[in-house]
Amino acid sequence: MSSTSLELQPLELLPGDLLRPLGAFEELFCLFDQYFPTNGALAAQITGHTTVEQWRDALDAVQQRHPLLSACIDTTFNRVPHFRRVTGQRIPLRVVTSRNARWQREIAEEVNEPFTADQAPLFRAVLLHQETHCTFILSSHHAVCDGSSRIFLLRDMLLALSGLALETLSLAPSREVLFGAQQRTSTEPGLPSLAAQRALLPHVEGTKLTAEETTALQGRAREEGVTIHAAISAALAIAGRAIDESWRNNPLRIMSPAEIRDILGLDDQCMVSFGGGEISIEPRGSMAFWDLALFAKDGLSSVKSTENISRMIELQSAAVSSNLTVEQAFQLKRNAFNAQVMFTNLGRLPFDSTFGPLGLDTLWAPCALRGIEREQTLGAVTVNGSLHLTHTSPMPIRGLLAGMVEVLRKACAA
């Protein structure tokens, strides 16, 4: 398989409002979500004067820009689910004006509330609004949007709020087609989709390093020859094992999604476009911090290789080609995606944080769950030179974020 450009991958002609079939990874998320809500979400804190009407208009403009923001998942056309365009359905915007509202509670509600796959749109928004500042929360079904896509959607929201017109984007093919894989086809009849049940409301919290601490961490990581992702992974392991006995006495598996937009030739399209890898840290002994960070870096060094992506696509394509049931898909997830931790580092914000009179102050992302027992989800993103860390879990390891920050500070000071 080889990477191909968008221009070389025309979409097949489909009847009516059907847009395109789901790729293998998108189909897996469609199946996963029928058993347990796998929503993803972000919370952005914005400074500057705005009105609720301006946010409503901006959300409408962003919906017009991205085709999948007006789509549902049709599972009845045939055994391969298809995205279907639905017109006239605006993205819901829930407005909260109470000064006592907390973004942590609101984003937990969004992560916990299932989407119904055959009802568009598969996005929701919440606005904690005050006259001079607000918090904007965007959540989505995982089959239509990943963490990096939500970052670009947030940028488009702020561009629209600042008065810029947004260009309409074309629908991109699936990750698999872009990488050169064959699109799964079927002549078998489709099946109606199921709605997942609400899960236990998760705990959500966020913390951040100062810009000075972030700069120090970046400099020290360069000196040690490791990535920021590897350094955070090491801090996660050390802090977690200091608190949780089961982590100390068993191998600790950390799953790390990795953005592959550059490999796929994508720009700002909203879709699922990531790969990933996993490291396992054995309970024996205790590595020094930077040795552990180097181990994490080496363990994830091949995540974005074409060989790794090709192997992952082949395995996922083979799985969905067997016409998995929802129950079989859930067992697959429990077996293949059952690491204790999912850690996503979205990296440095890929755009400036100032939009005319508005400023993006803080960003908590991504928040998501997999439906794995005692799972812990960690998110990282660097905004305004400051590393932001987010923790989501239905059964949280209390003090994990504070412990990670302390480990990182000591490692930089040593």
mmCIF file of C-alpha atoms in Angstrom:
data_model
loop_
_atom_site.group_PDB
_atom_site.id
_atom_site.type_symbol
_atom_site.label_atom_id
_atom_site.label_comp_id
_atom_site.label_asym_id
_atom_site.label_seq_id
_atom_site.Cartn_x
_atom_site.Cartn_y
_atom_site.Cartn_z
ATOM 1 C CA MET A 1 0.000 0.000 0.000
ATOM 2 C CA SER A 2 1.155 3.549 -0.561
ATOM 3 C CA SER A 3 0.014 7.020 0.353
ATOM 4 C CA THR A 4 -2.088 8.750 -2.297
ATOM 5 C CA SER A 5 -3.438 12.261 -2.697
ATOM 6 C CA LEU A 6 -7.040 13.354 -2.444
ATOM 7 C CA GLU A 7 -7.171 14.150 -6.168
ATOM 8 C CA LEU A 8 -6.377 10.552 -7.111
ATOM 9 C CA GLN A 9 -9.195 9.065 -5.056
ATOM 10 C CA PRO A 10 -12.597 10.006 -6.562
ATOM 11 C CA LEU A 11 -15.647 9.016 -4.558
ATOM 12 C CA GLU A 12 -17.973 6.383 -5.997
ATOM 13 C CA LEU A 13 -21.366 7.478 -7.262
ATOM 14 C CA LEU A 14 -24.095 6.594 -4.788
ATOM 15 C CA PRO A 15 -27.859 6.988 -4.908
ATOM 16 C CA GLY A 16 -29.714 9.815 -3.201
ATOM 17 C CA ASP A 17 -28.069 11.491 -0.235
ATOM 18 C CA LEU A 18 -25.520 8.761 0.474
ATOM 19 C CA LEU A 19 -22.063 10.357 0.644
ATOM 20 C CA ARG A 20 -19.629 7.428 0.861
ATOM 21 C CA PRO A 21 -19.143 4.115 2.648
ATOM 22 C CA LEU A 22 -17.387 4.120 5.983
ATOM 23 C CA GLY A 23 -13.792 2.964 6.067
ATOM 24 C CA ALA A 24 -12.818 0.027 8.274
ATOM 25 C CA PHE A 25 -11.812 2.162 11.276
ATOM 26 C CA GLU A 26 -14.939 4.299 10.991
ATOM 27 C CA GLU A 27 -17.047 1.134 10.796
ATOM 28 C CA LEU A 28 -15.403 -0.217 13.938
ATOM 29 C CA PHE A 29 -16.224 2.983 15.799
ATOM 30 C CA CYS A 30 -19.804 2.730 14.527
ATOM 31 C CA LEU A 31 -20.018 -0.765 16.029
ATOM 32 C CA PHE A 32 -18.215 0.169 19.249
ATOM 33 C CA ASP A 33 -20.555 3.088 19.811
ATOM 34 C CA GLN A 34 -23.656 0.906 19.682
ATOM 35 C CA TYR A 35 -22.453 -0.873 22.830
ATOM 36 C CA PHE A 36 -20.779 1.980 24.714
ATOM 37 C CA PRO A 37 -20.675 5.719 23.854
ATOM 38 C CA THR A 38 -17.217 6.525 22.502
ATOM 39 C CA ASN A 39 -17.813 10.258 22.060
ATOM 40 C CA GLY A 40 -14.875 12.611 21.923
ATOM 41 C CA ALA A 41 -14.976 16.190 23.193
ATOM 42 C CA LEU A 42 -12.974 19.327 23.866
ATOM 43 C CA ALA A 43 -13.524 22.385 26.047
ATOM 44 C CA ALA A 44 -12.074 25.747 25.006
ATOM 45 C CA GLN A 45 -12.045 28.827 27.219
ATOM 46 C CA ILE A 46 -12.348 32.041 25.193
ATOM 47 C CA THR A 47 -11.833 35.632 26.286
ATOM 48 C CA GLY A 48 -13.572 38.550 24.556
ATOM 49 C CA HIS A 49 -17.088 39.917 24.169
ATOM 50 C CA THR A 50 -19.527 37.654 22.304
ATOM 51 C CA THR A 51 -23.258 37.041 22.114
ATOM 52 C CA VAL A 52 -25.076 33.730 22.025
ATOM 53 C CA GLU A 53 -26.387 34.657 18.578
ATOM 54 C CA GLN A 54 -22.846 35.071 17.271
ATOM 55 C CA TRP A 55 -21.949 31.579 18.499
ATOM 56 C CA ARG A 56 -25.096 30.162 16.884
ATOM 57 C CA ASP A 57 -24.246 31.775 13.562
ATOM 58 C CA ALA A 58 -20.623 30.599 13.741
ATOM 59 C CA LEU A 59 -21.712 27.031 14.450
ATOM 60 C CA ASP A 60 -24.028 27.127 11.431
ATOM 61 C CA ALA A 61 -21.172 28.412 9.259
ATOM 62 C CA VAL A 62 -18.843 25.640 10.407
ATOM 63 C CA GLN A 63 -21.547 23.061 9.725
ATOM 64 C CA GLN A 64 -21.857 24.377 6.175
ATOM 65 C CA ARG A 65 -18.081 24.131 5.689
ATOM 66 C CA HIS A 66 -17.663 20.467 6.652
ATOM 67 C CA PRO A 67 -19.845 17.795 4.968
ATOM 68 C CA LEU A 68 -19.755 15.300 7.834
ATOM 69 C CA LEU A 69 -21.256 17.856 10.211
ATOM 70 C CA SER A 70 -24.561 17.329 8.369
ATOM 71 C CA ALA A 71 -24.360 13.549 8.089
ATOM 72 C CA CYS A 72 -25.688 10.495 9.858
ATOM 73 C CA ILE A 73 -24.666 6.854 9.476
ATOM 74 C CA ASP A 74 -26.990 4.749 7.348
ATOM 75 C CA THR A 75 -26.644 1.061 8.228
ATOM 76 C CA THR A 76 -29.592 -0.117 6.116
ATOM 77 C CA PHE A 77 -28.356 0.575 2.542
ATOM 78 C CA ASN A 78 -26.265 -2.607 2.691
ATOM 79 C CA ARG A 79 -24.012 -4.399 5.177
ATOM 80 C CA VAL A 80 -21.376 -1.646 4.811
ATOM 81 C CA PRO A 81 -22.486 1.487 6.713
ATOM 82 C CA HIS A 82 -22.628 4.696 4.659
ATOM 83 C CA PHE A 83 -22.543 8.354 5.588
ATOM 84 C CA ARG A 84 -25.789 9.993 4.493
ATOM 85 C CA ARG A 85 -26.340 13.730 4.056
ATOM 86 C CA VAL A 86 -29.242 15.207 6.024
ATOM 87 C CA THR A 87 -30.254 18.804 5.346
ATOM 88 C CA GLY A 88 -32.043 21.180 7.674
ATOM 89 C CA GLN A 89 -30.742 19.713 10.942
ATOM 90 C CA ARG A 90 -28.643 22.237 12.882
ATOM 91 C CA ILE A 91 -26.008 21.171 15.378
ATOM 92 C CA PRO A 92 -27.643 21.464 18.825
ATOM 93 C CA LEU A 93 -26.243 24.295 20.933
ATOM 94 C CA ARG A 94 -27.018 24.105 24.645
ATOM 95 C CA VAL A 95 -26.442 27.413 26.433
ATOM 96 C CA VAL A 96 -25.539 27.573 30.122
ATOM 97 C CA THR A 97 -25.480 31.024 31.758
ATOM 98 C CA SER A 98 -25.095 30.087 35.420
ATOM 99 C CA ARG A 99 -21.898 31.491 36.933
ATOM 100 C CA ASN A 100 -21.613 28.296 38.973
ATOM 101 C CA ALA A 101 -21.376 26.081 35.894
ATOM 102 C CA ARG A 102 -18.163 24.069 35.561
ATOM 103 C CA TRP A 103 -16.725 22.918 32.246
ATOM 104 C CA GLN A 104 -15.660 19.627 33.866
ATOM 105 C CA ARG A 105 -19.248 18.671 34.666
ATOM 106 C CA GLU A 106 -20.601 19.805 31.304
ATOM 107 C CA ILE A 107 -17.997 17.958 29.236
ATOM 108 C CA ALA A 108 -18.519 14.831 31.354
ATOM 109 C CA GLU A 109 -22.214 14.972 30.439
ATOM 110 C CA GLU A 110 -21.316 15.258 26.747
ATOM 111 C CA VAL A 111 -18.899 12.328 26.857
ATOM 112 C CA ASN A 112 -21.535 10.269 28.631
ATOM 113 C CA GLU A 113 -24.533 11.070 26.385
ATOM 114 C CA PRO A 114 -24.794 8.620 23.437
ATOM 115 C CA PHE A 115 -25.363 9.709 19.866
ATOM 116 C CA THR A 116 -27.932 7.909 17.735
ATOM 117 C CA ALA A 117 -25.969 6.987 14.617
ATOM 118 C CA ASP A 118 -28.872 7.192 12.161
ATOM 119 C CA GLN A 119 -29.876 10.684 13.318
ATOM 120 C CA ALA A 120 -27.969 13.733 12.081
ATOM 121 C CA PRO A 121 -26.016 15.651 13.058
ATOM 122 C CA LEU A 122 -23.515 13.558 15.005
ATOM 123 C CA PHE A 123 -22.191 16.628 16.814
ATOM 124 C CA ARG A 124 -23.318 18.660 19.837
ATOM 125 C CA ALA A 125 -22.140 21.932 21.337
ATOM 126 C CA VAL A 126 -22.425 23.531 24.755
ATOM 127 C CA LEU A 127 -21.737 27.193 25.504
ATOM 128 C CA LEU A 128 -21.018 28.340 29.060
ATOM 129 C CA HIS A 129 -21.645 31.983 28.263
ATOM 130 C CA GLN A 130 -20.687 35.175 30.049
ATOM 131 C CA GLU A 131 -20.476 38.567 28.388
ATOM 132 C CA THR A 132 -16.670 38.866 28.336
ATOM 133 C CA HIS A 133 -15.629 35.233 28.431
ATOM 134 C CA CYS A 134 -17.080 31.814 27.781
ATOM 135 C CA THR A 135 -16.306 28.123 27.492
ATOM 136 C CA PHE A 136 -17.197 26.305 24.287
ATOM 137 C CA ILE A 137 -17.586 22.513 24.374
ATOM 138 C CA LEU A 138 -17.779 20.465 21.173
ATOM 139 C CA SER A 139 -18.543 16.735 21.224
ATOM 140 C CA SER A 140 -18.924 14.262 18.388
ATOM 141 C CA HIS A 141 -19.492 10.642 17.461
ATOM 142 C CA HIS A 142 -16.055 9.065 17.006
ATOM 143 C CA ALA A 143 -16.848 7.652 13.555
ATOM 144 C CA VAL A 144 -17.107 11.146 12.060
ATOM 145 C CA CYS A 145 -14.446 13.096 13.931
ATOM 146 C CA ASP A 146 -11.207 12.610 15.871
ATOM 147 C CA GLY A 147 -9.268 14.815 18.283
ATOM 148 C CA SER A 148 -7.281 16.688 15.641
ATOM 149 C CA SER A 149 -10.430 17.327 13.601
ATOM 150 C CA ARG A 150 -12.113 18.926 16.603
ATOM 151 C CA ILE A 151 -9.104 21.253 16.926
ATOM 152 C CA PHE A 152 -9.654 22.447 13.349
ATOM 153 C CA LEU A 153 -13.395 22.787 13.954
ATOM 154 C CA LEU A 154 -12.619 24.975 16.973
ATOM 155 C CA ARG A 155 -10.343 27.142 14.827
ATOM 156 C CA ASP A 156 -13.107 27.488 12.231
ATOM 157 C CA MET A 157 -15.575 28.493 14.972
ATOM 158 C CA LEU A 158 -13.255 31.256 16.122
ATOM 159 C CA LEU A 159 -12.596 32.406 12.556
ATOM 160 C CA ALA A 160 -16.339 32.642 11.931
ATOM 161 C CA LEU A 161 -16.856 34.473 15.237
ATOM 162 C CA SER A 162 -14.225 37.023 14.235
ATOM 163 C CA GLY A 163 -16.124 37.753 11.021
ATOM 164 C CA LEU A 164 -14.284 35.676 8.405
ATOM 165 C CA ALA A 165 -16.196 33.762 5.729
ATOM 166 C CA LEU A 166 -15.477 30.026 5.623
ATOM 167 C CA GLU A 167 -14.834 28.147 2.401
ATOM 168 C CA THR A 168 -16.825 24.950 1.895
ATOM 169 C CA LEU A 169 -14.653 21.819 1.902
ATOM 170 C CA SER A 170 -15.176 18.675 -0.117
ATOM 171 C CA LEU A 171 -15.715 15.328 1.543
ATOM 172 C CA ALA A 172 -12.486 13.370 1.911
ATOM 173 C CA PRO A 173 -12.326 9.616 1.270
ATOM 174 C CA SER A 174 -11.755 7.341 4.241
ATOM 175 C CA ARG A 175 -8.337 6.867 5.800
ATOM 176 C CA GLU A 176 -8.102 3.421 4.221
ATOM 177 C CA VAL A 177 -8.850 4.617 0.690
ATOM 178 C CA LEU A 178 -6.378 7.485 1.051
ATOM 179 C CA PHE A 179 -3.715 4.979 2.037
ATOM 180 C CA GLY A 180 -4.430 2.845 -1.006
ATOM 181 C CA ALA A 181 -6.514 0.067 0.524
ATOM 182 C CA GLN A 182 -9.580 -1.387 -1.171
ATOM 183 C CA GLN A 183 -12.945 -0.131 0.021
ATOM 184 C CA ARG A 184 -15.030 -2.909 1.560
ATOM 185 C CA THR A 185 -18.188 -3.663 -0.431
ATOM 186 C CA SER A 186 -21.218 -5.826 0.199
ATOM 187 C CA THR A 187 -24.453 -6.919 -1.444
ATOM 188 C CA GLU A 188 -25.875 -8.254 1.819
ATOM 189 C CA PRO A 189 -28.769 -6.384 3.434
ATOM 190 C CA GLY A 190 -27.969 -3.846 6.096
ATOM 191 C CA LEU A 191 -28.973 -3.932 9.742
ATOM 192 C CA PRO A 192 -30.614 -1.193 11.819
ATOM 193 C CA SER A 193 -28.259 0.469 14.271
ATOM 194 C CA LEU A 194 -28.697 0.286 18.028
ATOM 195 C CA ALA A 195 -28.464 3.109 20.560
ATOM 196 C CA ALA A 196 -25.893 2.692 23.316
ATOM 197 C CA GLN A 197 -26.922 3.087 26.931
ATOM 198 C CA ARG A 198 -25.674 5.953 29.074
ATOM 199 C CA ALA A 199 -22.566 5.047 31.018
ATOM 200 C CA LEU A 200 -21.316 6.076 34.442
ATOM 201 C CA LEU A 201 -20.692 9.844 34.478
ATOM 202 C CA PRO A 202 -16.906 10.165 34.287
ATOM 203 C CA HIS A 203 -14.584 12.283 36.355
ATOM 204 C CA VAL A 204 -12.916 15.025 34.286
ATOM 205 C CA GLU A 205 -10.175 17.400 35.387
ATOM 206 C CA GLY A 206 -7.461 19.495 33.824
ATOM 207 C CA THR A 207 -4.215 21.141 34.863
ATOM 208 C CA LYS A 208 -1.435 22.935 33.049
ATOM 209 C CA LEU A 209 2.226 23.765 33.293
ATOM 210 C CA THR A 210 3.269 27.395 33.115
ATOM 211 C CA ALA A 211 4.859 28.607 29.903
ATOM 212 C CA GLU A 212 8.221 28.693 31.711
ATOM 213 C CA GLU A 213 7.822 25.112 32.927
ATOM 214 C CA THR A 214 6.777 23.989 29.451
ATOM 215 C CA THR A 215 9.815 25.639 27.876
ATOM 216 C CA ALA A 216 12.062 23.959 30.444
ATOM 217 C CA LEU A 217 10.479 20.567 29.717
ATOM 218 C CA GLN A 218 10.880 21.022 25.964
ATOM 219 C CA GLY A 219 14.522 21.992 26.339
ATOM 220 C CA ARG A 220 15.373 19.129 28.672
ATOM 221 C CA ALA A 221 13.567 16.623 26.445
ATOM 222 C CA ARG A 222 15.680 17.768 23.474
ATOM 223 C CA GLU A 223 18.848 17.339 25.520
ATOM 224 C CA GLU A 224 17.807 13.811 26.483
ATOM 225 C CA GLY A 225 16.829 12.917 22.920
ATOM 226 C CA VAL A 226 13.171 12.178 23.680
ATOM 227 C CA THR A 227 9.804 13.588 22.643
ATOM 228 C CA ILE A 228 7.400 15.480 24.879
ATOM 229 C CA HIS A 229 4.960 12.601 24.372
ATOM 230 C CA ALA A 230 7.553 10.152 25.724
ATOM 231 C CA ALA A 231 8.322 12.396 28.698
ATOM 232 C CA ILE A 232 4.640 12.689 29.612
ATOM 233 C CA SER A 233 4.261 8.908 29.237
ATOM 234 C CA ALA A 234 7.124 8.395 31.692
ATOM 235 C CA ALA A 235 5.575 10.829 34.166
ATOM 236 C CA LEU A 236 2.240 9.056 33.775
ATOM 237 C CA ALA A 237 3.771 5.679 34.597
ATOM 238 C CA ILE A 238 5.782 6.908 37.587
ATOM 239 C CA ALA A 239 2.989 8.998 39.101
ATOM 240 C CA GLY A 240 0.345 6.341 38.532
ATOM 241 C CA ARG A 241 2.428 3.564 40.067
ATOM 242 C CA ALA A 242 3.102 5.702 43.116
ATOM 243 C CA ILE A 243 -0.672 5.875 43.712
ATOM 244 C CA ASP A 244 -2.222 2.689 42.336
ATOM 245 C CA GLU A 245 -1.103 -0.741 43.540
ATOM 246 C CA SER A 246 -2.462 -2.608 40.506
ATOM 247 C CA TRP A 247 -0.253 -0.466 38.258
ATOM 248 C CA ARG A 248 2.793 -1.287 40.408
ATOM 249 C CA ASN A 249 2.249 -5.024 40.356
ATOM 250 C CA ASN A 250 1.233 -5.549 36.720
ATOM 251 C CA PRO A 251 2.451 -4.525 33.275
ATOM 252 C CA LEU A 252 1.234 -1.020 32.473
ATOM 253 C CA ARG A 253 -0.021 -0.654 28.902
ATOM 254 C CA ILE A 254 -0.313 2.826 27.412
ATOM 255 C CA MET A 255 -2.088 3.196 24.075
ATOM 256 C CA SER A 256 -1.100 6.278 22.075
ATOM 257 C CA PRO A 257 -3.172 7.433 19.079
ATOM 258 C CA ALA A 258 -0.999 9.243 16.526
ATOM 259 C CA GLU A 259 -2.092 11.749 13.911
ATOM 260 C CA ILE A 260 -1.228 10.688 10.333
ATOM 261 C CA ARG A 261 -2.769 13.572 8.390
ATOM 262 C CA ASP A 262 0.600 14.423 6.902
ATOM 263 C CA ILE A 263 1.007 10.883 5.559
ATOM 264 C CA LEU A 264 -2.520 10.872 4.119
ATOM 265 C CA GLY A 265 -2.108 14.273 2.480
ATOM 266 C CA LEU A 266 -4.971 15.802 4.460
ATOM 267 C CA ASP A 267 -5.394 19.411 5.443
ATOM 268 C CA ASP A 268 -8.338 20.537 7.569
ATOM 269 C CA GLN A 269 -10.976 17.924 6.727
ATOM 270 C CA CYS A 270 -13.122 16.645 9.556
ATOM 271 C CA MET A 271 -12.767 12.848 9.702
ATOM 272 C CA VAL A 272 -11.056 9.960 11.496
ATOM 273 C CA SER A 273 -7.420 10.101 10.435
ATOM 274 C CA PHE A 274 -5.164 8.616 13.073
ATOM 275 C CA GLY A 275 -3.097 5.514 13.684
ATOM 276 C CA GLY A 276 -1.480 4.474 16.905
ATOM 277 C CA GLY A 277 0.693 2.190 18.929
ATOM 278 C CA GLU A 278 1.147 0.835 22.425
ATOM 279 C CA ILE A 279 3.937 0.402 24.949
ATOM 280 C CA SER A 280 3.987 -2.016 27.868
ATOM 281 C CA ILE A 281 6.010 -1.178 30.979
ATOM 282 C CA GLU A 282 6.847 -4.191 33.106
ATOM 283 C CA PRO A 283 6.483 -3.990 36.909
ATOM 284 C CA ARG A 284 10.024 -5.156 37.659
ATOM 285 C CA GLY A 285 12.530 -2.641 39.006
ATOM 286 C CA SER A 286 12.337 1.089 38.572
ATOM 287 C CA MET A 287 13.812 2.987 35.630
ATOM 288 C CA ALA A 288 15.130 6.509 36.055
ATOM 289 C CA PHE A 289 12.773 9.074 34.530
ATOM 290 C CA TRP A 290 14.716 9.864 31.360
ATOM 291 C CA ASP A 291 15.551 6.197 30.771
ATOM 292 C CA LEU A 292 11.839 5.431 30.957
ATOM 293 C CA ALA A 293 11.091 8.306 28.570
ATOM 294 C CA LEU A 294 13.658 6.901 26.117
ATOM 295 C CA PHE A 295 11.998 3.475 26.412
ATOM 296 C CA ALA A 296 8.627 5.052 25.601
ATOM 297 C CA LYS A 297 10.068 6.921 22.633
ATOM 298 C CA ASP A 298 11.701 3.783 21.210
ATOM 299 C CA GLY A 299 8.519 1.771 21.748
ATOM 300 C CA LEU A 300 6.466 4.238 19.718
ATOM 301 C CA SER A 301 9.092 5.009 17.077
ATOM 302 C CA SER A 302 7.358 2.985 14.354
ATOM 303 C CA VAL A 303 3.798 4.255 14.989
ATOM 304 C CA LYS A 304 3.776 6.483 11.906
ATOM 305 C CA SER A 305 5.693 4.135 9.627
ATOM 306 C CA THR A 306 3.918 3.021 6.470
ATOM 307 C CA GLU A 307 4.472 -0.603 7.533
ATOM 308 C CA ASN A 308 2.693 -0.091 10.846
ATOM 309 C CA ILE A 309 -0.190 1.825 9.271
ATOM 310 C CA SER A 310 -0.564 -0.779 6.530
ATOM 311 C CA ARG A 311 -0.616 -3.634 9.061
ATOM 312 C CA MET A 312 -3.193 -1.840 11.204
ATOM 313 C CA ILE A 313 -5.445 -1.129 8.221
ATOM 314 C CA GLU A 314 -5.224 -4.753 7.061
ATOM 315 C CA LEU A 315 -6.187 -6.070 10.514
ATOM 316 C CA GLN A 316 -9.094 -3.662 10.894
ATOM 317 C CA SER A 317 -10.321 -4.310 7.358
ATOM 318 C CA ALA A 318 -10.211 -8.059 7.951
ATOM 319 C CA ALA A 319 -12.187 -7.632 11.181
ATOM 320 C CA VAL A 320 -15.080 -5.661 9.672
ATOM 321 C CA SER A 321 -15.148 -7.843 6.535
ATOM 322 C CA SER A 322 -16.299 -10.715 8.738
ATOM 323 C CA ASN A 323 -19.552 -8.764 9.352
ATOM 324 C CA LEU A 324 -19.000 -8.346 13.076
ATOM 325 C CA THR A 325 -22.013 -8.103 15.345
ATOM 326 C CA VAL A 326 -22.106 -5.366 17.969
ATOM 327 C CA GLU A 327 -21.284 -7.924 20.665
ATOM 328 C CA GLN A 328 -18.356 -9.336 18.666
ATOM 329 C CA ALA A 329 -17.033 -5.829 18.077
ATOM 330 C CA PHE A 330 -17.162 -5.118 21.788
ATOM 331 C CA GLN A 331 -15.198 -8.287 22.533
ATOM 332 C CA LEU A 332 -12.671 -7.260 19.900
ATOM 333 C CA LYS A 333 -12.309 -3.885 21.591
ATOM 334 C CA ARG A 334 -11.853 -5.507 24.997
ATOM 335 C CA ASN A 335 -9.135 -7.742 23.583
ATOM 336 C CA ALA A 336 -7.310 -5.346 21.266
ATOM 337 C CA PHE A 337 -7.872 -1.905 22.814
ATOM 338 C CA ASN A 338 -7.796 -2.740 26.512
ATOM 339 C CA ALA A 339 -4.704 -0.841 27.663
ATOM 340 C CA GLN A 340 -5.174 0.718 31.094
ATOM 341 C CA VAL A 341 -4.394 4.143 29.638
ATOM 342 C CA MET A 342 -5.176 5.910 26.398
ATOM 343 C CA PHE A 343 -2.898 8.928 26.057
ATOM 344 C CA THR A 344 -3.409 11.341 23.171
ATOM 345 C CA ASN A 345 -1.003 14.217 22.658
ATOM 346 C CA LEU A 346 -2.382 16.727 20.157
ATOM 347 C CA GLY A 347 0.892 18.633 20.236
ATOM 348 C CA ARG A 348 1.316 22.342 19.783
ATOM 349 C CA LEU A 349 -1.806 24.191 18.617
ATOM 350 C CA PRO A 350 -1.366 24.447 14.819
ATOM 351 C CA PHE A 351 -2.642 28.043 14.624
ATOM 352 C CA ASP A 352 -2.398 31.337 16.475
ATOM 353 C CA SER A 353 -4.606 31.702 19.541
ATOM 354 C CA THR A 354 -5.762 35.253 18.743
ATOM 355 C CA PHE A 355 -8.784 35.815 16.487
ATOM 356 C CA GLY A 356 -9.437 39.532 16.174
ATOM 357 C CA PRO A 357 -10.881 40.639 19.531
ATOM 358 C CA LEU A 358 -11.096 37.051 20.776
ATOM 359 C CA GLY A 359 -8.417 34.960 22.426
ATOM 360 C CA LEU A 360 -8.177 31.219 22.995
ATOM 361 C CA ASP A 361 -7.004 31.125 26.601
ATOM 362 C CA THR A 362 -7.072 27.446 27.565
ATOM 363 C CA LEU A 363 -7.977 24.182 25.829
ATOM 364 C CA TRP A 364 -8.817 20.876 27.454
ATOM 365 C CA ALA A 365 -8.648 18.002 24.960
ATOM 366 C CA PRO A 366 -9.339 15.339 24.117
ATOM 367 C CA CYS A 367 -11.857 13.848 26.534
ATOM 368 C CA ALA A 368 -13.153 10.390 25.585
ATOM 369 C CA LEU A 369 -13.793 6.882 26.908
ATOM 370 C CA ARG A 370 -13.531 3.369 25.437
ATOM 371 C CA GLY A 371 -15.724 1.351 27.795
ATOM 372 C CA ILE A 372 -12.748 -0.516 29.303
ATOM 373 C CA GLU A 373 -12.750 -1.463 32.980
ATOM 374 C CA ARG A 374 -10.887 1.108 35.146
ATOM 375 C CA GLU A 375 -9.735 2.972 32.039
ATOM 376 C CA GLN A 376 -7.843 6.241 32.314
ATOM 377 C CA THR A 377 -7.794 8.712 29.401
ATOM 378 C CA LEU A 378 -5.094 11.373 29.275
ATOM 379 C CA GLY A 379 -5.039 14.257 26.819
ATOM 380 C CA ALA A 380 -2.324 16.815 26.144
ATOM 381 C CA VAL A 381 -2.162 19.943 24.007
ATOM 382 C CA THR A 382 0.132 22.964 24.123
ATOM 383 C CA VAL A 383 -1.617 26.342 23.950
ATOM 384 C CA ASN A 384 0.033 29.753 24.351
ATOM 385 C CA GLY A 385 3.283 27.985 25.175
ATOM 386 C CA SER A 386 1.674 26.120 28.095
ATOM 387 C CA LEU A 387 1.219 22.341 28.247
ATOM 388 C CA HIS A 388 -2.379 21.471 29.159
ATOM 389 C CA LEU A 389 -3.184 18.017 30.570
ATOM 390 C CA THR A 390 -6.666 16.494 30.844
ATOM 391 C CA HIS A 391 -7.776 13.351 32.704
ATOM 392 C CA THR A 392 -11.063 11.523 32.030
ATOM 393 C CA SER A 393 -12.152 8.320 33.780
ATOM 394 C CA PRO A 394 -15.273 6.686 35.278
ATOM 395 C CA MET A 395 -12.987 5.253 38.007
ATOM 396 C CA PRO A 396 -10.188 7.820 38.249
ATOM 397 C CA ILE A 397 -6.843 7.393 39.913
ATOM 398 C CA ARG A 398 -7.158 10.396 42.186
ATOM 399 C CA GLY A 399 -4.180 12.721 42.160
ATOM 400 C CA LEU A 400 -2.810 11.360 38.882
ATOM 401 C CA LEU A 401 -2.493 14.728 37.121
ATOM 402 C CA ALA A 402 -0.965 16.453 40.141
ATOM 403 C CA GLY A 403 1.494 13.585 40.496
ATOM 404 C CA MET A 404 2.464 13.783 36.825
ATOM 405 C CA VAL A 405 3.147 17.512 37.044
ATOM 406 C CA GLU A 406 5.321 16.980 40.116
ATOM 407 C CA VAL A 407 7.300 14.230 38.378
ATOM 408 C CA LEU A 408 7.855 16.439 35.326
ATOM 409 C CA ARG A 409 9.039 19.352 37.484
ATOM 410 C CA LYS A 410 11.517 17.177 39.358
ATOM 411 C CA ALA A 411 12.794 15.622 36.145
ATOM 412 C CA CYS A 412 13.520 19.046 34.651
ATOM 413 C CA ALA A 413 15.162 20.286 37.841
ATOM 414 C CA ALA A 414 17.367 17.219 38.353
#
